[in-house]
GROMACS .gro file of N, CA, C and O in nm:
model
  264
    1MET      N    1   0.085  -0.118   0.000
    1MET     CA    2   0.000   0.000   0.000
    1MET      C    3   0.089   0.125   0.000
    1MET      O    4   0.176   0.138   0.083
    2PRO      N    5   0.069   0.220  -0.094
    2PRO     CA    6   0.150   0.342  -0.093
    2PRO      C    7   0.127   0.422   0.034
    2PRO      O    8   0.020   0.417   0.094
    3SER      N    9   0.229   0.496   0.072
    3SER     CA   10   0.218   0.570   0.198
    3SER      C   11   0.105   0.673   0.190
    3SER      O   12   0.089   0.741   0.089
    4GLY      N   13   0.029   0.684   0.297
    4GLY     CA   14  -0.078   0.781   0.305
    4GLY      C   15  -0.209   0.734   0.244
    4GLY      O   16  -0.310   0.801   0.256
    5GLN      N   17  -0.209   0.620   0.176
    5GLN     CA   18  -0.333   0.577   0.112
    5GLN      C   19  -0.427   0.516   0.215
    5GLN      O   20  -0.389   0.427   0.290
    6GLY      N   21  -0.548   0.564   0.221
    6GLY     CA   22  -0.649   0.508   0.309
    6GLY      C   23  -0.639   0.555   0.452
    6GLY      O   24  -0.718   0.516   0.535
    7THR      N   25  -0.543   0.640   0.484
    7THR     CA   26  -0.528   0.685   0.622
    7THR      C   27  -0.583   0.825   0.643
    7THR      O   28  -0.589   0.872   0.755
    8GLY      N   29  -0.618   0.892   0.537
    8GLY     CA   30  -0.672   1.026   0.550
    8GLY      C   31  -0.564   1.131   0.568
    8GLY      O   32  -0.591   1.244   0.608
    9THR      N   33  -0.440   1.097   0.541
    9THR     CA   34  -0.331   1.192   0.560
    9THR      C   35  -0.289   1.258   0.430
    9THR      O   36  -0.199   1.340   0.429
   10ASN      N   37  -0.351   1.223   0.321
   10ASN     CA   38  -0.314   1.279   0.193
   10ASN      C   39  -0.367   1.423   0.185
   10ASN      O   40  -0.488   1.445   0.188
   11PRO      N   41  -0.279   1.523   0.177
   11PRO     CA   42  -0.326   1.662   0.180
   11PRO      C   43  -0.409   1.702   0.059
   11PRO      O   44  -0.486   1.796   0.066
   12ILE      N   45  -0.399   1.630  -0.051
   12ILE     CA   46  -0.476   1.665  -0.170
   12ILE      C   47  -0.625   1.643  -0.144
   12ILE      O   48  -0.709   1.721  -0.186
   13HIS      N   49  -0.657   1.538  -0.070
   13HIS     CA   50  -0.797   1.504  -0.049
   13HIS      C   51  -0.854   1.569   0.077
   13HIS      O   52  -0.974   1.563   0.099
   14ASN      N   53  -0.770   1.630   0.159
   14ASN     CA   54  -0.817   1.689   0.284
   14ASN      C   55  -0.840   1.839   0.275
   14ASN      O   56  -0.857   1.903   0.376
   15LYS      N   57  -0.839   1.896   0.156
   15LYS     CA   58  -0.858   2.039   0.142
   15LYS      C   59  -1.003   2.076   0.174
   15LYS      O   60  -1.096   2.006   0.137
   16LYS      N   61  -1.017   2.188   0.242
   16LYS     CA   62  -1.150   2.238   0.272
   16LYS      C   63  -1.198   2.322   0.154
   16LYS      O   64  -1.119   2.390   0.089
   17PRO      N   65  -1.326   2.321   0.127
   17PRO     CA   66  -1.376   2.404   0.017
   17PRO      C   67  -1.360   2.552   0.051
   17PRO      O   68  -1.370   2.592   0.167
   18LYS      N   69  -1.333   2.633  -0.049
   18LYS     CA   70  -1.316   2.777  -0.027
   18LYS      C   71  -1.449   2.840   0.012
   18LYS      O   72  -1.555   2.799  -0.035
   19LYS      N   73  -1.439   2.941   0.099
   19LYS     CA   74  -1.560   3.012   0.139
   19LYS      C   75  -1.606   3.100   0.024
   19LYS      O   76  -1.524   3.163  -0.044
   20GLU      N   77  -1.736   3.103   0.006
   20GLU     CA   78  -1.789   3.190  -0.098
   20GLU      C   79  -1.788   3.334  -0.048
   20GLU      O   80  -1.824   3.360   0.067
   21LYS      N   81  -1.746   3.423  -0.133
   21LYS     CA   82  -1.740   3.563  -0.095
   21LYS      C   83  -1.881   3.622  -0.097
   21LYS      O   84  -1.951   3.616  -0.198
   22LYS      N   85  -1.922   3.674   0.018
   22LYS     CA   86  -2.055   3.731   0.028
   22LYS      C   87  -2.053   3.875  -0.025
   22LYS      O   88  -1.955   3.946  -0.007
   23GLU      N   89  -2.159   3.913  -0.087
   23GLU     CA   90  -2.172   4.050  -0.131
   23GLU      C   91  -2.222   4.134  -0.013
   23GLU      O   92  -2.309   4.091   0.062
   24GLU      N   93  -2.163   4.251   0.004
   24GLU     CA   94  -2.204   4.338   0.113
   24GLU      C   95  -2.331   4.414   0.075
   24GLU      O   96  -2.342   4.467  -0.034
   25ASP      N   97  -2.424   4.418   0.167
   25ASP     CA   98  -2.541   4.500   0.142
   25ASP      C   99  -2.518   4.637   0.208
   25ASP      O  100  -2.413   4.662   0.266
   26GLU      N  101  -2.615   4.722   0.200
   26GLU     CA  102  -2.600   4.859   0.250
   26GLU      C  103  -2.577   4.863   0.401
   26GLU      O  104  -2.501   4.945   0.450
   27GLU      N  105  -2.643   4.773   0.475
   27GLU     CA  106  -2.627   4.772   0.621
   27GLU      C  107  -2.484   4.736   0.660
   27GLU      O  108  -2.425   4.798   0.749
   28ASP      N  109  -2.426   4.634   0.593
   28ASP     CA  110  -2.289   4.594   0.623
   28ASP      C  111  -2.192   4.707   0.592
   28ASP      O  112  -2.099   4.735   0.668
   29LYS      N  113  -2.212   4.773   0.480
   29LYS     CA  114  -2.124   4.882   0.440
   29LYS      C  115  -2.133   4.997   0.540
   29LYS      O  116  -2.030   5.052   0.581
   30ALA      N  117  -2.253   5.030   0.583
   30ALA     CA  118  -2.271   5.138   0.680
   30ALA      C  119  -2.207   5.101   0.814
   30ALA      O  120  -2.143   5.184   0.878
   31PHE      N  121  -2.222   4.976   0.855
   31PHE     CA  122  -2.164   4.930   0.981
   31PHE      C  123  -2.012   4.938   0.977
   31PHE      O  124  -1.948   4.987   1.071
   32LYS      N  125  -1.951   4.894   0.867
   32LYS     CA  126  -1.805   4.899   0.855
   32LYS      C  127  -1.755   5.043   0.852
   32LYS      O  128  -1.652   5.076   0.909
   33ASP      N  129  -1.828   5.131   0.783
   33ASP     CA  130  -1.791   5.272   0.780
   33ASP      C  131  -1.797   5.334   0.919
   33ASP      O  132  -1.709   5.410   0.958
   34LYS      N  133  -1.901   5.299   0.996
   34LYS     CA  134  -1.916   5.351   1.131
   34LYS      C  135  -1.802   5.301   1.220
   34LYS      O  136  -1.746   5.377   1.299
   35GLN      N  137  -1.766   5.173   1.208
   35GLN     CA  138  -1.656   5.118   1.287
   35GLN      C  139  -1.525   5.189   1.253
   35GLN      O  140  -1.446   5.220   1.342
   36ALA      N  141  -1.500   5.214   1.126
   36ALA     CA  142  -1.378   5.281   1.085
   36ALA      C  143  -1.373   5.423   1.141
   36ALA      O  144  -1.269   5.470   1.188
   37ALA      N  145  -1.487   5.493   1.139
   37ALA     CA  146  -1.493   5.629   1.192
   37ALA      C  147  -1.469   5.629   1.343
   37ALA      O  148  -1.397   5.715   1.396
   38ASP      N  149  -1.528   5.531   1.414
   38ASP     CA  150  -1.508   5.521   1.559
   38ASP      C  151  -1.362   5.494   1.592
   38ASP      O  152  -1.306   5.551   1.686
   39LYS      N  153  -1.299   5.406   1.515
   39LYS     CA  154  -1.158   5.373   1.539
   39LYS      C  155  -1.070   5.496   1.516
   39LYS      O  156  -0.979   5.523   1.594
   40LYS      N  157  -1.100   5.571   1.412
   40LYS     CA  158  -1.022   5.691   1.383
   40LYS      C  159  -1.037   5.792   1.496
   40LYS      O  160  -0.940   5.854   1.540
   41ALA      N  161  -1.159   5.809   1.548
   41ALA     CA  162  -1.183   5.902   1.658
   41ALA      C  163  -1.109   5.858   1.784
   41ALA      O  164  -1.049   5.941   1.854
   42ARG      N  165  -1.110   5.727   1.814
   42ARG     CA  166  -1.038   5.676   1.931
   42ARG      C  167  -0.888   5.699   1.918
   42ARG      O  168  -0.820   5.736   2.014
   43ASP      N  169  -0.833   5.675   1.797
   43ASP     CA  170  -0.690   5.696   1.775
   43ASP      C  171  -0.652   5.843   1.795
   43ASP      O  172  -0.549   5.873   1.855
   44GLU      N  173  -0.736   5.934   1.746
   44GLU     CA  174  -0.708   6.077   1.762
   44GLU      C  175  -0.714   6.117   1.910
   44GLU      O  176  -0.629   6.193   1.957
   45MET      N  177  -0.811   6.065   1.983
   45MET     CA  178  -0.822   6.098   2.126
   45MET      C  179  -0.701   6.044   2.202
   45MET      O  180  -0.649   6.109   2.291
   46ALA      N  181  -0.656   5.923   2.166
   46ALA     CA  182  -0.540   5.864   2.233
   46ALA      C  183  -0.415   5.946   2.203
   46ALA      O  184  -0.330   5.964   2.291
   47LYS      N  185  -0.405   5.997   2.082
   47LYS     CA  186  -0.289   6.078   2.045
   47LYS      C  187  -0.288   6.208   2.124
   47LYS      O  188  -0.184   6.252   2.173
   48LYS      N  189  -0.405   6.270   2.141
   48LYS     CA  190  -0.415   6.394   2.219
   48LYS      C  191  -0.379   6.368   2.365
   48LYS      O  192  -0.308   6.446   2.427
   49ALA      N  193  -0.430   6.261   2.421
   49ALA     CA  194  -0.408   6.231   2.563
   49ALA      C  195  -0.265   6.184   2.587
   49ALA      O  196  -0.212   6.202   2.697
   50GLY      N  197  -0.201   6.127   2.489
   50GLY     CA  198  -0.067   6.074   2.506
   50GLY      C  199   0.038   6.181   2.526
   50GLY      O  200   0.141   6.156   2.589
   51GLY      N  201   0.016   6.302   2.479
   51GLY     CA  202   0.115   6.408   2.491
   51GLY      C  203   0.120   6.471   2.628
   51GLY      O  204   0.216   6.539   2.663
   52LYS      N  205   0.020   6.451   2.708
   52LYS     CA  206   0.013   6.513   2.839
   52LYS      C  207   0.075   6.423   2.945
   52LYS      O  208   0.088   6.303   2.926
   53GLY      N  209   0.110   6.483   3.057
   53GLY     CA  210   0.169   6.408   3.166
   53GLY      C  211   0.063   6.340   3.250
   53GLY      O  212  -0.054   6.335   3.213
   54PRO      N  213   0.101   6.289   3.365
   54PRO     CA  214   0.005   6.223   3.452
   54PRO      C  215  -0.099   6.321   3.505
   54PRO      O  216  -0.071   6.440   3.525
   55LEU      N  217  -0.217   6.271   3.529
   55LEU     CA  218  -0.323   6.356   3.578
   55LEU      C  219  -0.315   6.367   3.730
   55LEU      O  220  -0.310   6.265   3.800
   56GLY      N  221  -0.319   6.488   3.783
   56GLY     CA  222  -0.324   6.512   3.927
   56GLY      C  223  -0.218   6.439   4.005
   56GLY      O  224  -0.250   6.362   4.095
   57GLY      N  225  -0.095   6.460   3.976
   57GLY     CA  226   0.015   6.387   4.041
   57GLY      C  227   0.019   6.410   4.190
   57GLY      O  228   0.096   6.491   4.241
   58GLY      N  229  -0.061   6.338   4.266
   58GLY     CA  230  -0.070   6.353   4.410
   58GLY      C  231   0.041   6.279   4.484
   58GLY      O  232   0.063   6.302   4.603
   59GLY      N  233   0.111   6.189   4.418
   59GLY     CA  234   0.215   6.113   4.486
   59GLY      C  235   0.158   6.004   4.573
   59GLY      O  236   0.047   5.956   4.554
   60ILE      N  237   0.234   5.967   4.678
   60ILE     CA  238   0.193   5.860   4.769
   60ILE      C  239   0.091   5.916   4.867
   60ILE      O  240   0.113   6.020   4.930
   61LYS      N  241  -0.019   5.846   4.882
   61LYS     CA  242  -0.121   5.890   4.976
   61LYS      C  243  -0.087   5.837   5.115
   61LYS      O  244  -0.049   5.723   5.132
   62LYS      N  245  -0.101   5.924   5.212
   62LYS     CA  246  -0.070   5.887   5.350
   62LYS      C  247  -0.200   5.861   5.425
   62LYS      O  248  -0.303   5.924   5.397
   63SER      N  249  -0.193   5.771   5.519
   63SER     CA  250  -0.312   5.745   5.598
   63SER      C  251  -0.326   5.854   5.704
   63SER      O  252  -0.233   5.927   5.736
   64GLY      N  253  -0.443   5.864   5.764
   64GLY     CA  254  -0.468   5.968   5.863
   64GLY      C  255  -0.422   5.930   6.003
   64GLY      O  256  -0.434   6.005   6.097
   65LYS      N  257  -0.362   5.811   6.019
   65LYS     CA  258  -0.319   5.767   6.152
   65LYS      C  259  -0.191   5.838   6.195
   65LYS      O  260  -0.107   5.871   6.113
   66LYS      N  261  -0.176   5.858   6.328
   66LYS     CA  262  -0.054   5.919   6.380
   66LYS      C  263   0.008   5.832   6.483
   66LYS      O  264  -0.049   5.759   6.553
   0.00000   0.00000   0.00000
């Protein structure tokens, strides 16, 4: 028996069928556009916040005990 015959290890016969490419409808296109706009807004906000230092640098907080 040739190697791989009947054992299910032959890669030629184990290929999965390709996924069919779905056509986008208007809702999908609008959703993707909204996600892209949200991501762009988040990136811009992170860039603005990244240039500043720490907020309210209070240092180590001490307890009220004496």
